[in-house]
XYZ file of N, CA and C in Angstrom:
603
model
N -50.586 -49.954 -83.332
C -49.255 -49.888 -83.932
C -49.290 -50.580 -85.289
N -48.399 -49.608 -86.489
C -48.709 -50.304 -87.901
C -47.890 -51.716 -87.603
N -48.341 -52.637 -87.873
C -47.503 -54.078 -87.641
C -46.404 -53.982 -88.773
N -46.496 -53.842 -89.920
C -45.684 -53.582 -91.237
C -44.774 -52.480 -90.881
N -45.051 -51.138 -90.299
C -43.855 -50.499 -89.891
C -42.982 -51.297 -88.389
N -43.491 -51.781 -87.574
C -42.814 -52.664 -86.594
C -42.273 -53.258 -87.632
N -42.188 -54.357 -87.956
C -41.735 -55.157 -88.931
C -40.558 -54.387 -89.647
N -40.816 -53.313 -90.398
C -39.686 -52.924 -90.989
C -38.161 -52.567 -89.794
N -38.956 -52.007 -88.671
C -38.358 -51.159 -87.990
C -36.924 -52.727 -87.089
N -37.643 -53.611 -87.125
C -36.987 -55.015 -86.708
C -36.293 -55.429 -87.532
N -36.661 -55.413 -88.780
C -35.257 -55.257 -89.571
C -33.941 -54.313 -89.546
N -34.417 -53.643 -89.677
C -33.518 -51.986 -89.784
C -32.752 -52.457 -88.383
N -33.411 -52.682 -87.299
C -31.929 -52.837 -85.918
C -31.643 -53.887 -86.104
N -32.144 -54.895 -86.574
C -31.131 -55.946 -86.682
C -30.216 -55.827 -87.652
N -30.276 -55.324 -88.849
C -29.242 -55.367 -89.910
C -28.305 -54.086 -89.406
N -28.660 -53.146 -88.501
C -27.908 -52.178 -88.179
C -26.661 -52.276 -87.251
N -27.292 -52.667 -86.262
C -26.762 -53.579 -85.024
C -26.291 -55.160 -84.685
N -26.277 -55.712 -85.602
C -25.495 -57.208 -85.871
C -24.428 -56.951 -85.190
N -23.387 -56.556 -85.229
C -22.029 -56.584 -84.725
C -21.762 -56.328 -83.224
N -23.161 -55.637 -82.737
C -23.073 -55.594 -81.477
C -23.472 -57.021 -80.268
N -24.101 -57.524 -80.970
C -24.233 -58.839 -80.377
C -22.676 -59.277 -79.618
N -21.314 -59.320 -80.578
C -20.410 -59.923 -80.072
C -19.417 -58.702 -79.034
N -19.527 -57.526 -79.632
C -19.329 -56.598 -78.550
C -19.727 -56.850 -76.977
N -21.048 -57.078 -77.047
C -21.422 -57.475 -75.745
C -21.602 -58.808 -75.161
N -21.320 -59.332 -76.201
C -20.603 -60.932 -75.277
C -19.173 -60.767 -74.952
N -18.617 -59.942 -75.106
C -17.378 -59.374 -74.379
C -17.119 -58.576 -73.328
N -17.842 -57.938 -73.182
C -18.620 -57.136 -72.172
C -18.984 -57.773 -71.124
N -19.813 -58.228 -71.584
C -20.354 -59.143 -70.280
C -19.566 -60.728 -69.776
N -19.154 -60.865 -70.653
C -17.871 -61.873 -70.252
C -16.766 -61.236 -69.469
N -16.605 -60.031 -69.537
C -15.727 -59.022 -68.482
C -16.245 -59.087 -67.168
N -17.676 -58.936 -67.510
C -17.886 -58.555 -66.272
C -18.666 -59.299 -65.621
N -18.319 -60.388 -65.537
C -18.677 -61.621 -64.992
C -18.850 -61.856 -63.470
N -17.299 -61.487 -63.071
C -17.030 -61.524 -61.875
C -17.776 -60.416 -60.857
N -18.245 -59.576 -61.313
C -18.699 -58.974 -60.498
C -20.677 -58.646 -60.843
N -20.752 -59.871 -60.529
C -22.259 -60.324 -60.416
C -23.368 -59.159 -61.664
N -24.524 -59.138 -60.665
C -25.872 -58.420 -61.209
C -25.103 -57.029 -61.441
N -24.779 -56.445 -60.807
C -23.762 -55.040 -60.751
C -22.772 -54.726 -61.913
N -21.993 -55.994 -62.535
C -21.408 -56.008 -63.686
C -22.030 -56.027 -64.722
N -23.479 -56.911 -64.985
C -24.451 -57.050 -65.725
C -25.088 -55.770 -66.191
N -25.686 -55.062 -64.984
C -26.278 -53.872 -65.042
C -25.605 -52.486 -65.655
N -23.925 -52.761 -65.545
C -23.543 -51.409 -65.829
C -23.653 -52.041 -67.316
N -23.076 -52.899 -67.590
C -22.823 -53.350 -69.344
C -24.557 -52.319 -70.276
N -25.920 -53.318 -69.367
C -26.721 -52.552 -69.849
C -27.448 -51.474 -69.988
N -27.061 -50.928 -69.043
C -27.016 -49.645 -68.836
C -26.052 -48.732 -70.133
N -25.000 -49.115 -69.999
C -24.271 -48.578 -70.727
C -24.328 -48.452 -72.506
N -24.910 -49.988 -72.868
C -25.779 -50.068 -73.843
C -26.938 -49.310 -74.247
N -28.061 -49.229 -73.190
C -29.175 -47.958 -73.953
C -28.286 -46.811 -74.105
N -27.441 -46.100 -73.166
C -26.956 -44.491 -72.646
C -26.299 -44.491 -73.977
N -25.571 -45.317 -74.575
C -24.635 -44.883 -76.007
C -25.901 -45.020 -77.263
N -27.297 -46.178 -77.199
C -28.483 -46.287 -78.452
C -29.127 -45.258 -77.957
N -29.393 -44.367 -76.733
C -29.923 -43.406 -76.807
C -29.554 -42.054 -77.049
N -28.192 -42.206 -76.741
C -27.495 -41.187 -77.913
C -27.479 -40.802 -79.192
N -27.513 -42.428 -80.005
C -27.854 -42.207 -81.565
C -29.174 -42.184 -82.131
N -30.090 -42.728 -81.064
C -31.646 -42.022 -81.354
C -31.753 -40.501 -80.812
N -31.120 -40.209 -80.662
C -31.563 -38.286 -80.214
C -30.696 -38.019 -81.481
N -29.203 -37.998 -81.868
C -28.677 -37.570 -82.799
C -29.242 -37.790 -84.263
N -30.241 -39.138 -84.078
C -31.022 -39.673 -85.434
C -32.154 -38.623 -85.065
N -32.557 -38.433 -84.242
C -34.076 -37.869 -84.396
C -33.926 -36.277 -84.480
N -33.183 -35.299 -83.851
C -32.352 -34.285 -84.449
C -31.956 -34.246 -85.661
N -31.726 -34.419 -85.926
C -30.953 -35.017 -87.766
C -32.694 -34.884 -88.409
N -33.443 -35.907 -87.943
C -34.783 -35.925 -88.946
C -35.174 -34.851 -88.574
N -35.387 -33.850 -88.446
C -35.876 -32.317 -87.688
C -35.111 -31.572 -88.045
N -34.267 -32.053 -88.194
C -33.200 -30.510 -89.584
C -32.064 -30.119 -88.574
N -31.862 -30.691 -86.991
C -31.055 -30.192 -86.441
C -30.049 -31.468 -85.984
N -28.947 -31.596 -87.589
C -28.475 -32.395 -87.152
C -27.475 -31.919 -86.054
N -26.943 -33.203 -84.910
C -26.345 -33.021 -83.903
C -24.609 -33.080 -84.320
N -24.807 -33.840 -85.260
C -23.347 -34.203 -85.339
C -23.622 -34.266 -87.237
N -22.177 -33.362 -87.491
C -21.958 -32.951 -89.113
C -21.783 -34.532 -89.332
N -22.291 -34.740 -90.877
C -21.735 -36.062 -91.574
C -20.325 -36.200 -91.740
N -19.847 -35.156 -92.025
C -18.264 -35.458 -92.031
C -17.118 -35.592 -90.807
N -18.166 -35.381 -89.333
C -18.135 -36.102 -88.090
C -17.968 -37.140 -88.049
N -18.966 -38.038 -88.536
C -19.345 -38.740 -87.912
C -18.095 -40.310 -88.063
N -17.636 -40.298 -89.421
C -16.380 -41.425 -89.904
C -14.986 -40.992 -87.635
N -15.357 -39.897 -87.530
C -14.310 -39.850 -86.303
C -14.813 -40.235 -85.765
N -15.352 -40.678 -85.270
C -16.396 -41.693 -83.693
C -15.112 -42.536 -83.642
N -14.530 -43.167 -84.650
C -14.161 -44.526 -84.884
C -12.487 -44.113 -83.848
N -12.745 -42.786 -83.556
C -11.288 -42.930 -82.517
C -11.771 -43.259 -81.392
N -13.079 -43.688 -80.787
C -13.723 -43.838 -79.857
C -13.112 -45.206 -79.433
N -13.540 -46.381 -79.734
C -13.054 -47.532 -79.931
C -11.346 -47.726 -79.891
N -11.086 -47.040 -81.361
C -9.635 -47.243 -81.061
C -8.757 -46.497 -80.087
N -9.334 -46.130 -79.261
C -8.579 -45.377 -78.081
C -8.879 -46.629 -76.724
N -9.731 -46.854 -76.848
C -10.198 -47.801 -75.924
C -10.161 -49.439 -75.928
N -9.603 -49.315 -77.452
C -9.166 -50.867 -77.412
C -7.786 -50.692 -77.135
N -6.648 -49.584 -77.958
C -5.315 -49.294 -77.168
C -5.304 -49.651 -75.761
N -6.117 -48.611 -74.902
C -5.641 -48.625 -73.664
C -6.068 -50.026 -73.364
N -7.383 -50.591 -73.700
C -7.409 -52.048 -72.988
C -5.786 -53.331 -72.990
N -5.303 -52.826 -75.035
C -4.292 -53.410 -74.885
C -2.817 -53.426 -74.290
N -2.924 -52.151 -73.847
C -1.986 -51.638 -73.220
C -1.960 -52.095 -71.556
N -2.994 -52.343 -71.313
C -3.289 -52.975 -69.889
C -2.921 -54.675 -70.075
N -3.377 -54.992 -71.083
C -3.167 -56.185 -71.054
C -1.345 -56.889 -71.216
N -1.096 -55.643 -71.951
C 0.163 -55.357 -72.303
C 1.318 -55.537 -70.904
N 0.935 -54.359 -70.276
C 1.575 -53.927 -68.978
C 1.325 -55.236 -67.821
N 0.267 -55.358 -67.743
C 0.018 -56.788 -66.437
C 0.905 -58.139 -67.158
N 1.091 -58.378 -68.288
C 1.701 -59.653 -68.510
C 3.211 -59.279 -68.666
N 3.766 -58.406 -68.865
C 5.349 -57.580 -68.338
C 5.400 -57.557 -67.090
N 3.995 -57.194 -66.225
C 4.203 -57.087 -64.961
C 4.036 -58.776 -64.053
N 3.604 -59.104 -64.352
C 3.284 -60.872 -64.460
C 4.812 -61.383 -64.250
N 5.767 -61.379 -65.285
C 6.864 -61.668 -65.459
C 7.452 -61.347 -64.399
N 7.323 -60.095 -64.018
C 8.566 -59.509 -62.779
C 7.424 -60.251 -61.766
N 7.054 -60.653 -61.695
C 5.517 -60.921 -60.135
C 5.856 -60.157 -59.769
N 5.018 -58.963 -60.455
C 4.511 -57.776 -59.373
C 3.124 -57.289 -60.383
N 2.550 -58.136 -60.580
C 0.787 -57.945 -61.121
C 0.345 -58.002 -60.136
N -0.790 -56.830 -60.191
C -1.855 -56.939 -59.662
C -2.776 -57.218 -60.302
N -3.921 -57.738 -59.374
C -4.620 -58.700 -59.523
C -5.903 -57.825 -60.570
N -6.145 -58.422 -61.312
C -7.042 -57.303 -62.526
C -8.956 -57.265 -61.613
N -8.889 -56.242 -62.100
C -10.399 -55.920 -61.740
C -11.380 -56.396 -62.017
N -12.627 -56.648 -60.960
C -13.275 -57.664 -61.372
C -14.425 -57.269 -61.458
N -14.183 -55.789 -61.606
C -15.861 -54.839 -61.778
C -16.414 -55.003 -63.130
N -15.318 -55.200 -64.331
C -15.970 -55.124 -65.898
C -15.844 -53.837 -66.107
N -16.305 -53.904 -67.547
C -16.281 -52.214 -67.782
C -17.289 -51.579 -66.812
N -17.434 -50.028 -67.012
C -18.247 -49.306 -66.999
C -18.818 -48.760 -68.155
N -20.258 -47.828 -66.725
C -21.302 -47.911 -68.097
C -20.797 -46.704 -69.294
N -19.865 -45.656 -69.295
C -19.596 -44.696 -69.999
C -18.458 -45.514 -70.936
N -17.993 -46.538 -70.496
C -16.863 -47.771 -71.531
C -17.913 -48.060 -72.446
N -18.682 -48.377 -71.867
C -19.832 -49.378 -72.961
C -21.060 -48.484 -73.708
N -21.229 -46.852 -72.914
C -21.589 -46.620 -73.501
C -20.847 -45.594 -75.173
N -19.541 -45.134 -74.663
C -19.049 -44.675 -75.523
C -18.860 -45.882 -76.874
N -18.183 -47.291 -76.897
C -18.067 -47.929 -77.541
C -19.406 -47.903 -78.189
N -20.609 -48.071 -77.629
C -21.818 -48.052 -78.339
C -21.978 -47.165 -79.316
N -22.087 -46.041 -79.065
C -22.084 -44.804 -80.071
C -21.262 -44.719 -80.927
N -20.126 -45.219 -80.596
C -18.871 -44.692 -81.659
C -19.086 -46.069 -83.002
N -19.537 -47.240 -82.414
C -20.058 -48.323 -83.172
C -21.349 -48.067 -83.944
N -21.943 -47.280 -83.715
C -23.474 -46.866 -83.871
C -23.304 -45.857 -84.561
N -22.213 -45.061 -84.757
C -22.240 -43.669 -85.532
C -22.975 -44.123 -86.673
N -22.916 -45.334 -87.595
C -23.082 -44.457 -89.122
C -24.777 -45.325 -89.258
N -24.976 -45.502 -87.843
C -26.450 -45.662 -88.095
C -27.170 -44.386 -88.131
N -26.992 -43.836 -88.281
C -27.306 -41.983 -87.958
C -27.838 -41.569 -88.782
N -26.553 -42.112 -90.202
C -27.136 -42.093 -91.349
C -27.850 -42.580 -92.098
N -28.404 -43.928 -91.506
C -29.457 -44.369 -91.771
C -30.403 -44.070 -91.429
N -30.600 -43.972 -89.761
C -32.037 -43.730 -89.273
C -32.607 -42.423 -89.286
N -31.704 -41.318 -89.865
C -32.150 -40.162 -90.023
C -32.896 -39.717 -91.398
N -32.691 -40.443 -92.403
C -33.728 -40.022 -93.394
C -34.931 -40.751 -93.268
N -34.709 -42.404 -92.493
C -35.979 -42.769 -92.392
C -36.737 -42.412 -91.276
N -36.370 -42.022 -90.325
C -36.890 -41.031 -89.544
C -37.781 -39.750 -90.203
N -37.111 -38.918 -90.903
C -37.621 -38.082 -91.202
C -39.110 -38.095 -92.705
N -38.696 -39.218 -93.020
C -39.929 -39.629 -94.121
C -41.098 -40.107 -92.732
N -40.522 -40.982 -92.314
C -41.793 -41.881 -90.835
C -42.476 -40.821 -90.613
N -42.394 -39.295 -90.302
C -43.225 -38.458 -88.883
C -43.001 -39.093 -87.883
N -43.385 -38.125 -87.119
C -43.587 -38.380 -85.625
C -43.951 -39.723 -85.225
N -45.719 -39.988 -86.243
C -46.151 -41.345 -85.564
C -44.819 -42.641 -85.716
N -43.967 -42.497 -87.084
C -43.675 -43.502 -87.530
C -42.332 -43.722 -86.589
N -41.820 -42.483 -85.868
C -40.748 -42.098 -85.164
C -41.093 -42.635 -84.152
N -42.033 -42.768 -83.583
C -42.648 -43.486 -82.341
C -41.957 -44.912 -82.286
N -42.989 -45.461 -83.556
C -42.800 -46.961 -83.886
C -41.613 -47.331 -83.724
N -40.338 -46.911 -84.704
C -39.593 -47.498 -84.812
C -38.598 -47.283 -83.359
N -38.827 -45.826 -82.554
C -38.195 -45.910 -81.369
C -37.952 -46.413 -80.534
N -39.442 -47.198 -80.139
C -40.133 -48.397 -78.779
C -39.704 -49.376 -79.536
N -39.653 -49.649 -80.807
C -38.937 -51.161 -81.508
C -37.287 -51.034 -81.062
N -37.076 -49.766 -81.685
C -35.542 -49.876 -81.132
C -35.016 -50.357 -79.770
N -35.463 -50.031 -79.236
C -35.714 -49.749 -77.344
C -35.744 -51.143 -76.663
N -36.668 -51.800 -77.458
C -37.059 -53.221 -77.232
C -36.150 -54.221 -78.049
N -35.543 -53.376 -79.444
C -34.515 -54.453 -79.800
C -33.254 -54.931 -78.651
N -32.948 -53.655 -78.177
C -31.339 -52.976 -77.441
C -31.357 -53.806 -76.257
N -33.039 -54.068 -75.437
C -32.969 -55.277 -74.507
C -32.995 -56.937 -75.505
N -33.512 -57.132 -76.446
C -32.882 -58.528 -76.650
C -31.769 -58.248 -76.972
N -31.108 -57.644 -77.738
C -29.722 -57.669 -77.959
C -28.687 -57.530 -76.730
N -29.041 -57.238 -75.624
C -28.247 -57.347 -74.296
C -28.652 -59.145 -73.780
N -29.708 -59.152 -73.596
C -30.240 -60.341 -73.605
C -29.510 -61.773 -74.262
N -29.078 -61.033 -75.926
C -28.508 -62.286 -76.539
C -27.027 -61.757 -76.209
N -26.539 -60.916 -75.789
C -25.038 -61.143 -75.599
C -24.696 -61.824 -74.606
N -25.617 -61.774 -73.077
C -25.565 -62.179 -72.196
C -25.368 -63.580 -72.214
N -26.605 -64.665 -73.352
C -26.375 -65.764 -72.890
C -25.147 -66.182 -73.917
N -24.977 -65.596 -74.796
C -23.682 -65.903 -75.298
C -22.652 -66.205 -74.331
N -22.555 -65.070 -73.805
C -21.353 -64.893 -72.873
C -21.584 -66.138 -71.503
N -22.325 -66.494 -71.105
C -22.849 -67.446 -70.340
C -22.563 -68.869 -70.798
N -22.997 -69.413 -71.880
C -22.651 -70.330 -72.670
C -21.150 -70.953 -71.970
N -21.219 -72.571 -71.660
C -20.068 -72.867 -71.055
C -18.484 -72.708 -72.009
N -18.856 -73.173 -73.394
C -17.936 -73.386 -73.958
C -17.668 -71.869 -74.350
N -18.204 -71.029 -74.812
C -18.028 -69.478 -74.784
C -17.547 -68.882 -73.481
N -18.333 -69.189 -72.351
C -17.920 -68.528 -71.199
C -16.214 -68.842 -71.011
N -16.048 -70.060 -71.022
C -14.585 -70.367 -70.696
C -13.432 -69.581 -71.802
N -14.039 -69.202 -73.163
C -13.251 -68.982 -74.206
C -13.360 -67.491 -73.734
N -13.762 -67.152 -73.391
C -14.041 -65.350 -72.836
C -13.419 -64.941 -71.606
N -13.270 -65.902 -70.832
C -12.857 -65.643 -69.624
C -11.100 -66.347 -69.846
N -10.562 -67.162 -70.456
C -9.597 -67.315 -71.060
C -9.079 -66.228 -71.544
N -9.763 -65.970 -72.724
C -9.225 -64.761 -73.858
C -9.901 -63.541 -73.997
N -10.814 -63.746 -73.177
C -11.655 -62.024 -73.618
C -11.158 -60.603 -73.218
N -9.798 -60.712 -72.758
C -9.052 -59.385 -72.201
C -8.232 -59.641 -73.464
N -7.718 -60.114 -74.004
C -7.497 -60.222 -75.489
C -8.031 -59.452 -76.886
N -9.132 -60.463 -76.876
C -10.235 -60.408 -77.842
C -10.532 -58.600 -78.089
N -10.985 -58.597 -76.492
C -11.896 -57.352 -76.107
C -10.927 -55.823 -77.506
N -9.463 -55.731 -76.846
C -9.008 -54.902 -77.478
C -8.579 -54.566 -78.795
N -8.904 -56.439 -79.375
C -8.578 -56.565 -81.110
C -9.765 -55.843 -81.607
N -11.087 -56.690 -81.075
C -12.244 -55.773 -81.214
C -12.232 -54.447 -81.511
N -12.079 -53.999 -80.411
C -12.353 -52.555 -80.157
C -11.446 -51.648 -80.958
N -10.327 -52.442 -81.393
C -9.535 -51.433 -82.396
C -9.693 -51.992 -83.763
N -9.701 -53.136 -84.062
C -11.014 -53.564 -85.389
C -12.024 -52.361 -85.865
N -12.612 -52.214 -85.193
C -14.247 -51.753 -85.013
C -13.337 -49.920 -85.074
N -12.870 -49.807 -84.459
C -12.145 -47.739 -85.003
C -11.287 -47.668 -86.077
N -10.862 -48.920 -86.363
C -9.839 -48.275 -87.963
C -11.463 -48.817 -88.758
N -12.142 -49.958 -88.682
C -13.068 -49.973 -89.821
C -13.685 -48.689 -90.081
N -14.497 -47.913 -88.596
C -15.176 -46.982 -89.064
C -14.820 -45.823 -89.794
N -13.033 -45.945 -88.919
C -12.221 -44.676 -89.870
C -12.112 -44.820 -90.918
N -11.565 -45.802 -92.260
C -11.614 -46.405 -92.858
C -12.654 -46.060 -94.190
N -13.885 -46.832 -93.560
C -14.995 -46.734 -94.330
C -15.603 -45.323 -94.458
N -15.192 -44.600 -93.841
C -15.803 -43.076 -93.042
C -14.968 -42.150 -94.124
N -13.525 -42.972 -94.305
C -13.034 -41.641 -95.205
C -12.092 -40.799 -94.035
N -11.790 -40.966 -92.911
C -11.128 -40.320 -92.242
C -10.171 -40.168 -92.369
N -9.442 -38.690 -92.300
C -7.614 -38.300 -92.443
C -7.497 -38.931 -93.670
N -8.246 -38.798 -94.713
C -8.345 -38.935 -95.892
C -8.016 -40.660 -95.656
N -8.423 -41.254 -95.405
C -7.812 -42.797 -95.904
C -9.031 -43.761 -96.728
């Protein structure tokens, strides 16, 4: 393996993927309560949305892109649909709180199609990155940076985890992270809309 293309390729997900670090200390601060099983869907759900944007990146370098560029700024309703409804839950149980008649919130965490859609829709405009350098790399270089990717996506679950673990974090997550979770998540869909140019804005 070229060590210098590894190397590059460890840059490229880290400067790509920064923001996901705190995504998934939210995530997994959700899904706390429900042990190895909560853990597992979070990461699970994590590759299923980075292996989405490595097929749409590696399609793209092969001339068949999957998704038009002028697609791709809409991902960002992905998120903001899903931070709504989170806030809308959060919304509804503390109205419902008031009358005591809450029920008791779920202690499964997301699922893996929550985490993996948020992934992708967060990941869209890496697409546009990793698809021209994809397509200069070849195959061999497509290799490299894939198994780097692959191997970034587990430390980066890795570092959300102990984030989220962390006492003074854990308590601030489990406090506020049904909060947090939906500022996030609708943060993260007007930025991409936003920056994307979407509905002309």
């Amino acid at each position: 393996m070229d060590l210098g293309l590894a190397g590059q390729a460890v840059g490229m997900f880290a400067v790509t993927n920064i923001d996901d670090i705190l995504i998934l200390a939210l995530f997994f601060g959700q899904a706390a309560g429900a042990g190895r099983l909560g853990v597992l869907r979070v990461v699970l759900g994590q590759y299923l949305g980075f292996l989405a944007i490595l097929v749409a990146s590696i399609a793209g370098a092969f001339g068949a892109g999957l998704l038009p560029d002028q697609a791709i700024p809409y991902l960002g309703l992905v998120p903001l649909f899903l931070g709504l409804r989170a806030a809308w839950r959060v919304w509804r149980g503390r109205r419902d709180g008031e009358d005591g008649t809450a029920e008791p919130a779920a202690a499964g965490g997301p699922g893996i199609l929550q985490v993996a859609a948020v992934t992708l829709a967060n990941g869209g405009d890496n697409i546009g990155v990793y698809v021209p350098v994809f397509a200069v790399a070849g195959a061999g270089g497509m290799v490299v940076y894939v198994s780097v990717f692959l191997i970034g996506v587990a430390v980066w679950c890795a570092a959300g985890r102990f984030f989220a673990t962390r006492p003074v974090i854990a308590e601030v997550l489990s406090r506020w992270g049904h909060i947090l979770l939906p500022i996030v998540l609708i943060g993260i869909g007007l930025l991409i809309l936003v920056e994307g140019g979407a509905f002309g804005l």
